[in-house]
Amino acid sequence: MIIPRAGHPISRTLISDNALKVLYRLRDAGFASLLVGGCVRDLMLGHEPKDFDVVTDAKPEQIQEVFRNARLIGRRFRLAHVHFGREIIEVATFRGNPSAQPVNPDAEHDGAIQEGKVRRAPAADANVFGTQEEDALRRDFTINALYYNICDFAVMDYVGGAQDLNAGVLRMIGDPQLRYREDPVRMLRVVRFAAKLGFMIEAATAAPLRSLGYLLLEVPPARMFEEVLKLFHGGYAAETYELLRSHDLFRYLFPATDQSLASESDGFPRVLLPKALESTDARLAEGKPVNPAFLFAAFLWEPVRQQMERLTGEGMKEQDALRHAADEVLHDQQRHISVPKRLSFPMREIWEMQLRFTRRQGRSAPRLLEHKRFRAAYDFLVLRAQSGAADPELAEWWTRFQEVPPDGRMDMVRALAPVAGRPKRRRSRRRPAARAPD
Ligand code: ATP
Ligand code: MG
């Protein structure tokens, strides 16, 4: 079906200048030249696209001949990145032969290949070019398979995407079972789009999620990490989490967390996690930065806390117990979602500082305030207090403590009730004679 310019809302003023440049240049070189995927979907809905993807019938080498600023990427399926300063326009050749798809057809998109984590060797037929229609059929959902043609400004629809877009429906192209088996990440994508767009998942597309969720265990952890960031840093984390739970997919992302949710009796984590996700969404809505370490610290806190409790119950010191618990939980989690060091390190700091917040005597409180992870750890404490898992008085104290001028801080510390059972070290050291047994 072809929707002429008058029948759809996509205007060139909504398309980035660089994307337009690429589209015109390909067209003028005699090639097919279209926008496709998320950007067309978002433009049709009146949303601002995140980025612009271009498709053409030009082969990668021909694309490179047209653009001096193009770099070919991807081993399995080569495509071109056209660089304009910080903006990159992705240009791909129409892909065909959906039946010969590898399990991980879009690994090139998300860095999995670049990070060397894709397990299977490149197949000889990896670069299978096709017609535009074949290209449409190998995409995931109908609403993601619309094309905007720069030659006549029409939208081209091979799979009923425009109708589904109007109806607010997510529908898999082809047989959903088969398509999820081809690439299990599509199970996460359908949930992500449902949350982001507020769309319904059509019944046959939703049905296999419950029974095929386990296939996510086969996805390389590096690719899972990328997908999880997209799931929870897209501005709809709270809704996404609810959908993942209701389709029984969450347990394949964070198994230990899922178990801790089932086993806990007091309900804290059930509240803490949604609260953490709501605050992530709120920050993104205000244009504030979000930190993946905070997100992962929130996801894994409950299993870490439960394991720590077991270890202290066996007589281990609190700090050692936390370190052991963190090691264990992170180790198990890595089998599902790789957590890079640049995250696991600050995560541990956020957790360790939860213990340090309760020790406010002497110089420790002002020192903690200077810690570079103070802000994230304090936000985490507030979340714990709000969900009933930490003393609200403690969180309030730290809130006030940050606000008093530096020379007033020690007064706040001195005003605290002395910690029971701990001798004042300084004095007893100065008066050795007083230590004689009485
Ligand atoms: P976003 O707004 O999150 O970027 P998007 O739809 O653009 O959403 P991308 O991951 O950027 O998603 O992919 C671009 C397009 O590539 C999709 O719209 C879809 O047509 C196709 N695609 C991406 N991943 C897959 C997949 N796993 N299986 C089939 N098609 C896919
Ligand atoms: Mg995109």
Short mmCIF file of C-alpha atoms and ligand atoms in Angstrom, two decimals:
data_model
loop_
_atom_site.label_atom_id
_atom_site.label_comp_id
_atom_site.label_asym_id
_atom_site.label_seq_id
_atom_site.Cartn_x
_atom_site.Cartn_y
_atom_site.Cartn_z
CA MET A 1 0.00 0.00 0.00
CA ILE A 2 1.21 3.47 -0.80
CA ILE A 3 0.15 6.47 1.28
CA PRO A 4 0.72 9.62 -0.80
CA ARG A 5 2.15 12.77 0.78
CA ALA A 6 -1.31 14.21 1.41
CA GLY A 7 -2.35 11.12 3.38
CA HIS A 8 0.31 11.19 6.13
CA PRO A 9 1.83 13.77 8.49
CA ILE A 10 5.53 13.36 7.64
CA SER A 11 7.03 16.66 6.56
CA ARG A 12 10.64 17.23 5.60
CA THR A 13 10.95 19.94 8.23
CA LEU A 14 10.78 17.14 10.84
CA ILE A 15 13.70 15.21 9.32
CA SER A 16 17.24 16.04 10.33
CA ASP A 17 19.24 18.02 7.74
CA ASN A 18 21.91 15.36 7.61
CA ALA A 19 19.40 12.58 7.01
CA LEU A 20 17.91 14.66 4.19
CA LYS A 21 21.35 15.19 2.69
CA VAL A 22 21.95 11.44 2.65
CA LEU A 23 18.52 10.70 1.18
CA TYR A 24 18.90 13.27 -1.63
CA ARG A 25 22.44 12.23 -2.47
CA LEU A 26 21.49 8.56 -2.83
CA ARG A 27 18.43 9.49 -4.90
CA ASP A 28 20.49 11.74 -7.18
CA ALA A 29 22.99 8.91 -7.69
CA GLY A 30 20.10 6.85 -9.07
CA PHE A 31 19.49 4.58 -6.08
CA ALA A 32 16.35 3.82 -4.09
CA SER A 33 16.45 6.04 -1.04
CA LEU A 34 14.10 5.74 1.94
CA LEU A 35 13.78 6.25 5.66
CA VAL A 36 12.72 3.14 7.56
CA GLY A 37 12.00 1.75 11.00
CA GLY A 38 11.64 3.66 14.24
CA CYS A 39 12.03 7.09 12.68
CA VAL A 40 9.12 6.62 10.26
CA ARG A 41 7.01 5.14 13.05
CA ASP A 42 7.76 8.06 15.35
CA LEU A 43 7.20 10.69 12.65
CA MET A 44 3.83 9.14 11.79
CA LEU A 45 2.89 9.39 15.48
CA GLY A 46 4.07 12.98 15.70
CA HIS A 47 6.99 12.07 17.99
CA GLU A 48 10.54 13.26 17.52
CA PRO A 49 12.69 10.35 16.25
CA LYS A 50 15.79 9.33 18.21
CA ASP A 51 17.77 8.80 15.03
CA PHE A 52 17.27 8.31 11.31
CA ASP A 53 17.89 5.06 9.47
CA VAL A 54 18.15 5.02 5.69
CA VAL A 55 17.77 2.03 3.34
CA THR A 56 18.72 1.76 -0.28
CA ASP A 57 19.33 -0.72 -3.06
CA ALA A 58 22.94 0.48 -3.33
CA LYS A 59 25.48 -2.12 -2.16
CA PRO A 60 27.80 -1.16 0.72
CA GLU A 61 30.68 -0.40 -1.67
CA GLN A 62 28.42 1.78 -3.80
CA ILE A 63 27.26 3.64 -0.68
CA GLN A 64 30.87 4.31 0.13
CA GLU A 65 31.46 5.67 -3.34
CA VAL A 66 28.61 8.15 -2.87
CA PHE A 67 29.75 9.34 0.57
CA ARG A 68 33.32 10.13 1.42
CA ASN A 69 32.30 10.40 5.08
CA ALA A 70 30.93 6.84 5.14
CA ARG A 71 32.47 3.99 7.11
CA LEU A 72 31.45 0.36 6.57
CA ILE A 73 30.71 -1.51 9.77
CA GLY A 74 29.50 -4.97 10.75
CA ARG A 75 31.00 -8.26 9.76
CA ARG A 76 27.91 -10.37 9.30
CA PHE A 77 25.86 -7.80 7.50
CA ARG A 78 27.77 -4.79 6.34
CA LEU A 79 26.18 -1.39 6.44
CA ALA A 80 27.45 2.15 6.25
CA HIS A 81 27.67 4.84 8.89
CA VAL A 82 27.72 8.30 7.36
CA HIS A 83 29.35 10.70 9.80
CA PHE A 84 28.38 14.33 10.24
CA GLY A 85 30.23 15.51 13.31
CA ARG A 86 28.40 13.84 16.16
CA GLU A 87 25.41 12.72 14.13
CA ILE A 88 25.64 9.36 12.39
CA ILE A 89 23.14 8.34 9.72
CA GLU A 90 22.98 4.60 9.25
CA VAL A 91 22.59 3.48 5.66
CA ALA A 92 21.76 -0.18 5.01
CA THR A 93 21.22 -2.14 1.81
CA PHE A 94 17.83 -3.92 1.51
CA ARG A 95 18.14 -7.30 3.18
CA GLY A 96 16.51 -10.44 1.95
CA ASN A 97 15.95 -14.12 2.55
CA PRO A 98 14.33 -14.07 5.98
CA SER A 99 14.43 -17.87 6.25
CA ALA A 100 18.23 -17.85 6.29
CA GLN A 101 18.35 -15.39 9.21
CA PRO A 102 20.91 -16.07 11.88
CA VAL A 103 19.61 -16.18 15.46
CA ASN A 104 21.11 -12.79 16.07
CA PRO A 105 20.42 -10.85 12.87
CA ASP A 106 20.76 -7.40 14.33
CA ALA A 107 23.84 -7.89 16.40
CA GLU A 108 25.57 -5.31 14.24
CA HIS A 109 23.15 -2.72 15.56
CA ASP A 110 23.89 -3.06 19.19
CA GLY A 111 27.61 -3.51 19.41
CA ALA A 112 27.54 -7.22 20.22
CA ILE A 113 29.79 -8.05 17.30
CA GLN A 114 32.15 -5.19 17.97
CA GLU A 115 32.57 -6.48 21.52
CA GLY A 116 33.39 -9.92 20.16
CA LYS A 117 30.68 -11.63 22.21
CA VAL A 118 28.72 -13.24 19.42
CA ARG A 119 29.25 -16.94 19.71
CA ARG A 120 28.59 -18.27 16.26
CA ALA A 121 31.04 -17.85 13.41
CA PRO A 122 30.00 -15.58 10.54
CA ALA A 123 28.05 -17.54 7.97
CA ALA A 124 29.06 -17.46 4.33
CA ASP A 125 25.61 -16.14 3.34
CA ALA A 126 25.58 -13.34 5.90
CA ASN A 127 25.37 -10.58 3.31
CA VAL A 128 22.07 -11.51 1.73
CA PHE A 129 20.70 -8.57 -0.14
CA GLY A 130 17.08 -8.49 -1.18
CA THR A 131 14.21 -6.47 -2.53
CA GLN A 132 12.46 -3.76 -0.57
CA GLU A 133 9.55 -6.10 0.12
CA GLU A 134 11.88 -8.79 1.46
CA ASP A 135 13.50 -6.14 3.59
CA ALA A 136 10.09 -5.27 5.04
CA LEU A 137 9.27 -8.90 5.84
CA ARG A 138 12.41 -9.48 7.89
CA ARG A 139 11.69 -6.57 10.22
CA ASP A 140 10.09 -7.29 13.58
CA PHE A 141 6.75 -5.49 14.01
CA THR A 142 4.43 -4.09 11.38
CA ILE A 143 4.75 -0.55 12.74
CA ASN A 144 8.54 -0.81 12.36
CA ALA A 145 8.36 -1.73 8.68
CA LEU A 146 7.10 1.52 7.15
CA TYR A 147 9.20 3.34 4.55
CA TYR A 148 9.27 7.02 3.69
CA ASN A 149 10.33 7.46 0.08
CA ILE A 150 12.31 10.63 -0.67
CA CYS A 151 11.50 10.31 -4.41
CA ASP A 152 7.79 11.07 -4.01
CA PHE A 153 7.44 11.72 -0.23
CA ALA A 154 5.02 8.78 0.03
CA VAL A 155 4.91 6.21 2.84
CA MET A 156 5.15 2.58 1.68
CA ASP A 157 3.52 -0.17 3.70
CA TYR A 158 3.90 -3.88 2.84
CA VAL A 159 2.57 -5.37 6.08
CA GLY A 160 -0.35 -3.30 7.34
CA GLY A 161 1.81 -1.17 9.58
CA ALA A 162 -0.11 2.06 9.03
CA GLN A 163 -3.37 0.47 10.13
CA ASP A 164 -1.73 -1.01 13.24
CA LEU A 165 -0.17 2.35 13.99
CA ASN A 166 -3.62 3.97 13.92
CA ALA A 167 -5.11 1.23 16.05
CA GLY A 168 -2.25 1.27 18.57
CA VAL A 169 -1.34 -2.36 18.01
CA LEU A 170 1.98 -4.18 18.09
CA ARG A 171 1.89 -7.08 15.69
CA MET A 172 4.74 -9.38 14.75
CA ILE A 173 5.40 -9.78 11.03
CA GLY A 174 5.06 -13.47 10.13
CA ASP A 175 4.69 -16.32 12.61
CA PRO A 176 5.41 -14.91 16.10
CA GLN A 177 6.77 -18.22 17.49
CA LEU A 178 9.21 -18.52 14.63
CA ARG A 179 10.29 -14.90 14.77
CA TYR A 180 10.94 -15.08 18.54
CA ARG A 181 12.94 -18.24 18.03
CA GLU A 182 14.99 -16.55 15.31
CA ASP A 183 15.83 -13.73 17.67
CA PRO A 184 14.61 -13.91 21.28
CA VAL A 185 15.48 -10.24 21.84
CA ARG A 186 12.28 -9.47 19.94
CA MET A 187 10.45 -10.50 23.15
CA LEU A 188 12.09 -7.60 24.94
CA ARG A 189 11.52 -5.26 22.02
CA VAL A 190 7.79 -5.91 21.93
CA VAL A 191 7.50 -5.06 25.61
CA ARG A 192 9.67 -1.97 25.21
CA PHE A 193 7.55 -0.59 22.37
CA ALA A 194 4.30 -1.45 24.17
CA ALA A 195 5.43 0.55 27.21
CA LYS A 196 6.90 3.43 25.23
CA LEU A 197 4.03 3.89 22.81
CA GLY A 198 1.23 2.75 25.12
CA PHE A 199 0.26 0.18 22.48
CA MET A 200 -1.55 -3.13 22.89
CA ILE A 201 0.30 -6.31 22.05
CA GLU A 202 -1.88 -8.23 19.62
CA ALA A 203 -2.96 -11.62 21.04
CA ALA A 204 -0.94 -13.93 18.76
CA THR A 205 2.13 -11.73 19.25
CA ALA A 206 1.76 -11.82 23.05
CA ALA A 207 0.84 -15.51 23.38
CA PRO A 208 4.30 -17.13 22.95
CA LEU A 209 6.07 -14.77 25.39
CA ARG A 210 5.31 -16.89 28.44
CA SER A 211 6.44 -20.18 26.91
CA LEU A 212 9.45 -18.89 24.96
CA GLY A 213 10.87 -16.49 27.56
CA TYR A 214 13.56 -19.03 28.48
CA LEU A 215 15.17 -18.45 25.07
CA LEU A 216 16.47 -15.17 26.46
CA LEU A 217 18.95 -17.26 28.44
CA GLU A 218 20.75 -17.99 25.15
CA VAL A 219 21.26 -14.36 24.18
CA PRO A 220 24.86 -13.24 24.70
CA PRO A 221 25.12 -11.23 27.95
CA ALA A 222 26.70 -8.26 26.15
CA ARG A 223 23.68 -7.90 23.91
CA MET A 224 21.37 -8.33 26.92
CA PHE A 225 23.16 -5.46 28.65
CA GLU A 226 22.46 -3.15 25.72
CA GLU A 227 18.83 -4.22 25.61
CA VAL A 228 18.33 -3.78 29.34
CA LEU A 229 19.63 -0.22 29.13
CA LYS A 230 17.15 0.47 26.34
CA LEU A 231 14.37 -1.12 28.40
CA PHE A 232 14.97 0.95 31.50
CA HIS A 233 16.56 4.15 30.25
CA GLY A 234 13.93 4.96 27.66
CA GLY A 235 11.74 7.03 29.96
CA TYR A 236 9.12 4.28 30.53
CA ALA A 237 10.95 2.05 32.99
CA ALA A 238 8.10 1.65 35.49
CA GLU A 239 5.62 0.57 32.81
CA THR A 240 8.22 -1.68 31.16
CA TYR A 241 8.93 -3.42 34.45
CA GLU A 242 5.22 -4.11 35.00
CA LEU A 243 4.88 -5.56 31.51
CA LEU A 244 7.99 -7.72 31.87
CA ARG A 245 6.61 -9.12 35.12
CA SER A 246 3.15 -9.71 33.71
CA HIS A 247 4.53 -11.59 30.69
CA ASP A 248 6.85 -13.55 32.97
CA LEU A 249 10.01 -12.33 31.25
CA PHE A 250 11.62 -10.47 34.14
CA ARG A 251 12.97 -13.65 35.72
CA TYR A 252 15.18 -14.26 32.67
CA LEU A 253 16.78 -10.86 33.11
CA PHE A 254 17.35 -10.76 36.86
CA PRO A 255 16.73 -14.29 38.22
CA ALA A 256 18.03 -13.60 41.73
CA THR A 257 15.92 -10.46 42.00
CA ASP A 258 12.88 -12.33 40.81
CA GLN A 259 13.45 -14.98 43.45
CA SER A 260 13.94 -12.44 46.19
CA LEU A 261 10.65 -10.86 45.21
CA ALA A 262 8.92 -14.20 45.56
CA SER A 263 10.52 -15.08 48.87
CA GLU A 264 10.33 -11.79 50.72
CA SER A 265 7.51 -11.42 53.19
CA ASP A 266 7.68 -7.78 54.17
CA GLY A 267 7.09 -6.21 50.76
CA PHE A 268 9.99 -3.71 50.79
CA PRO A 269 11.61 -4.69 47.48
CA ARG A 270 8.27 -4.74 45.75
CA VAL A 271 8.09 -1.07 46.55
CA LEU A 272 11.76 -0.12 46.25
CA LEU A 273 12.19 -1.27 42.67
CA PRO A 274 9.12 0.46 41.19
CA LYS A 275 10.10 3.59 43.11
CA ALA A 276 13.62 3.48 41.69
CA LEU A 277 12.19 3.10 38.19
CA GLU A 278 9.68 5.91 38.69
CA SER A 279 12.44 8.22 39.82
CA THR A 280 14.51 7.21 36.76
CA ASP A 281 11.55 8.08 34.52
CA ALA A 282 11.00 11.37 36.33
CA ARG A 283 14.66 12.36 35.93
CA LEU A 284 14.57 11.59 32.20
CA ALA A 285 11.34 13.57 31.83
CA GLU A 286 13.13 16.56 33.38
CA GLY A 287 16.10 16.11 31.07
CA LYS A 288 18.40 15.08 33.94
CA PRO A 289 21.11 12.47 33.44
CA VAL A 290 20.57 8.91 34.67
CA ASN A 291 23.21 6.53 35.89
CA PRO A 292 23.06 2.85 34.90
CA ALA A 293 25.00 1.97 38.07
CA PHE A 294 22.11 3.31 40.13
CA LEU A 295 19.63 1.28 38.12
CA PHE A 296 21.58 -1.95 38.49
CA ALA A 297 22.25 -1.23 42.17
CA ALA A 298 18.49 -1.00 42.68
CA PHE A 299 17.78 -4.20 40.73
CA LEU A 300 20.29 -6.29 42.63
CA TRP A 301 20.02 -4.75 46.09
CA GLU A 302 17.45 -7.16 47.46
CA PRO A 303 19.32 -10.37 46.61
CA VAL A 304 22.52 -8.77 47.93
CA ARG A 305 20.77 -7.70 51.12
CA GLN A 306 19.24 -11.13 51.70
CA GLN A 307 22.55 -12.88 51.13
CA MET A 308 24.28 -10.40 53.43
CA GLU A 309 21.69 -11.14 56.12
CA ARG A 310 22.41 -14.85 55.84
CA LEU A 311 26.13 -14.29 56.19
CA THR A 312 25.88 -11.96 59.19
CA GLY A 313 23.56 -14.56 60.70
CA GLU A 314 26.48 -16.98 60.43
CA GLY A 315 28.63 -14.51 62.36
CA MET A 316 30.35 -12.62 59.56
CA LYS A 317 30.99 -8.89 60.02
CA GLU A 318 28.52 -6.67 58.17
CA GLN A 319 31.03 -5.13 55.76
CA ASP A 320 32.62 -8.47 54.87
CA ALA A 321 29.19 -9.99 54.43
CA LEU A 322 28.21 -7.26 52.02
CA ARG A 323 31.38 -7.72 49.99
CA HIS A 324 30.84 -11.48 49.75
CA ALA A 325 27.18 -11.09 48.92
CA ALA A 326 27.97 -8.53 46.20
CA ASP A 327 30.62 -10.83 44.69
CA GLU A 328 28.22 -13.72 44.56
CA VAL A 329 25.21 -11.87 43.22
CA LEU A 330 27.25 -10.03 40.57
CA HIS A 331 28.96 -13.23 39.50
CA ASP A 332 25.64 -15.01 38.94
CA GLN A 333 24.13 -11.99 37.23
CA GLN A 334 26.99 -11.82 34.70
CA ARG A 335 25.82 -15.08 33.16
CA HIS A 336 22.67 -13.31 32.01
CA ILE A 337 23.54 -9.67 31.59
CA SER A 338 27.12 -8.52 31.46
CA VAL A 339 27.73 -5.80 34.02
CA PRO A 340 30.87 -3.92 33.02
CA LYS A 341 33.41 -2.91 35.70
CA ARG A 342 32.61 0.73 35.16
CA LEU A 343 29.20 -0.14 36.62
CA SER A 344 29.89 -2.84 39.17
CA PHE A 345 32.45 -0.68 40.94
CA PRO A 346 30.10 2.25 41.65
CA MET A 347 27.30 -0.23 42.41
CA ARG A 348 29.36 -1.70 45.22
CA GLU A 349 30.10 1.79 46.49
CA ILE A 350 26.40 2.67 46.55
CA TRP A 351 25.68 -0.51 48.52
CA GLU A 352 28.60 -0.09 50.93
CA MET A 353 27.58 3.46 51.66
CA GLN A 354 24.18 2.23 52.84
CA LEU A 355 26.04 0.69 55.78
CA ARG A 356 28.15 3.78 56.32
CA PHE A 357 25.12 6.07 56.49
CA THR A 358 24.19 4.59 59.85
CA ARG A 359 27.61 5.45 61.30
CA ARG A 360 27.45 9.16 61.74
CA GLN A 361 29.69 9.71 64.77
CA GLY A 362 32.95 11.65 64.78
CA ARG A 363 34.40 12.64 61.45
CA SER A 364 32.72 9.91 59.38
CA ALA A 365 29.67 11.91 58.35
CA PRO A 366 31.54 14.94 56.89
CA ARG A 367 33.94 12.54 55.20
CA LEU A 368 31.09 10.58 53.63
CA LEU A 369 29.66 13.80 52.27
CA GLU A 370 32.87 14.30 50.24
CA HIS A 371 32.65 10.84 48.67
CA LYS A 372 32.20 11.06 44.91
CA ARG A 373 29.36 8.53 45.06
CA PHE A 374 27.59 10.37 47.89
CA ARG A 375 24.77 11.76 45.78
CA ALA A 376 23.80 8.44 44.18
CA ALA A 377 24.09 6.59 47.48
CA TYR A 378 22.03 9.25 49.27
CA ASP A 379 19.30 9.04 46.59
CA PHE A 380 19.31 5.30 47.14
CA LEU A 381 18.93 5.77 50.90
CA VAL A 382 15.94 8.05 50.33
CA LEU A 383 14.32 5.40 48.13
CA ARG A 384 14.90 2.80 50.82
CA ALA A 385 13.36 5.10 53.41
CA GLN A 386 10.37 5.81 51.20
CA SER A 387 9.75 2.12 50.73
CA GLY A 388 10.01 1.36 54.43
CA ALA A 389 13.37 -0.41 54.19
CA ALA A 390 15.37 2.27 56.01
CA ASP A 391 14.71 4.60 58.92
CA PRO A 392 13.10 7.78 57.55
CA GLU A 393 14.76 9.75 60.38
CA LEU A 394 18.16 8.68 59.04
CA ALA A 395 17.36 9.85 55.52
CA GLU A 396 16.02 13.16 56.85
CA TRP A 397 19.15 13.67 58.90
CA TRP A 398 21.33 13.25 55.80
CA THR A 399 19.07 15.60 53.88
CA ARG A 400 19.57 18.31 56.51
CA PHE A 401 23.25 17.50 56.90
CA GLN A 402 23.94 18.40 53.27
CA GLU A 403 22.15 21.68 53.66
CA VAL A 404 23.91 23.09 56.75
CA PRO A 405 27.00 25.19 56.01
CA PRO A 406 30.26 23.25 56.50
CA ASP A 407 31.05 24.93 59.84
CA GLY A 408 27.72 23.80 61.26
CA ARG A 409 28.18 20.14 60.40
CA MET A 410 30.07 19.07 63.49
CA ASP A 411 27.31 20.60 65.65
CA MET A 412 24.84 18.26 63.97
CA VAL A 413 27.12 15.31 64.59
CA ARG A 414 27.59 16.25 68.26
CA ALA A 415 23.84 16.63 68.70
CA LEU A 416 23.37 12.95 67.86
CA ALA A 417 22.67 10.59 70.72
CA PRO A 418 25.94 8.84 71.61
CA VAL A 419 26.20 5.32 70.28
CA ALA A 420 25.44 2.92 73.09
CA GLY A 421 28.19 0.65 74.35
CA ARG A 422 31.04 2.29 72.50
CA PRO A 423 33.65 3.87 74.79
CA LYS A 424 34.98 7.29 73.86
CA ARG A 425 38.30 6.15 72.52
CA ARG A 426 40.20 9.40 72.82
CA ARG A 427 39.68 9.90 76.49
CA SER A 428 40.39 6.35 77.50
CA ARG A 429 43.62 6.45 75.53
CA ARG A 430 44.76 9.55 77.34
CA ARG A 431 44.05 8.11 80.74
CA PRO A 432 45.69 4.69 80.76
CA ALA A 433 45.60 4.64 84.53
CA ALA A 434 41.83 4.74 84.51
CA ARG A 435 41.75 1.36 82.78
CA ALA A 436 42.86 -0.47 85.88
CA PRO A 437 40.28 -3.06 86.85
CA ASP A 438 37.98 -1.98 89.63
P1 ATP B 1 14.07 3.02 18.73
O1 ATP B 1 13.16 4.18 18.69
O2 ATP B 1 14.16 2.39 20.06
O3 ATP B 1 15.40 3.24 18.07
P2 ATP B 1 13.67 1.37 16.42
O4 ATP B 1 12.42 0.72 15.88
O5 ATP B 1 14.32 2.40 15.58
O6 ATP B 1 13.31 1.91 17.85
P3 ATP B 1 16.17 0.01 16.25
O7 ATP B 1 16.76 -0.98 17.19
O8 ATP B 1 16.83 1.31 16.07
O9 ATP B 1 14.66 0.20 16.73
O10 ATP B 1 16.03 -0.75 14.86
C1 ATP B 1 15.67 -0.10 13.67
C2 ATP B 1 14.74 -0.99 12.84
O11 ATP B 1 15.41 -2.22 12.53
C3 ATP B 1 13.47 -1.43 13.55
O12 ATP B 1 12.45 -0.48 13.43
C4 ATP B 1 13.14 -2.72 12.85
O13 ATP B 1 12.52 -2.49 11.60
C5 ATP B 1 14.50 -3.31 12.57
N1 ATP B 1 14.96 -4.21 13.66
C6 ATP B 1 15.71 -3.88 14.73
N2 ATP B 1 15.93 -4.92 15.51
C7 ATP B 1 15.31 -5.97 14.94
C8 ATP B 1 15.17 -7.35 15.28
N3 ATP B 1 15.72 -7.83 16.38
N4 ATP B 1 14.47 -8.12 14.44
C9 ATP B 1 13.90 -7.62 13.31
N5 ATP B 1 13.99 -6.35 12.96
C10 ATP B 1 14.68 -5.51 13.75
MG MG B 2 16.20 3.42 15.97
#
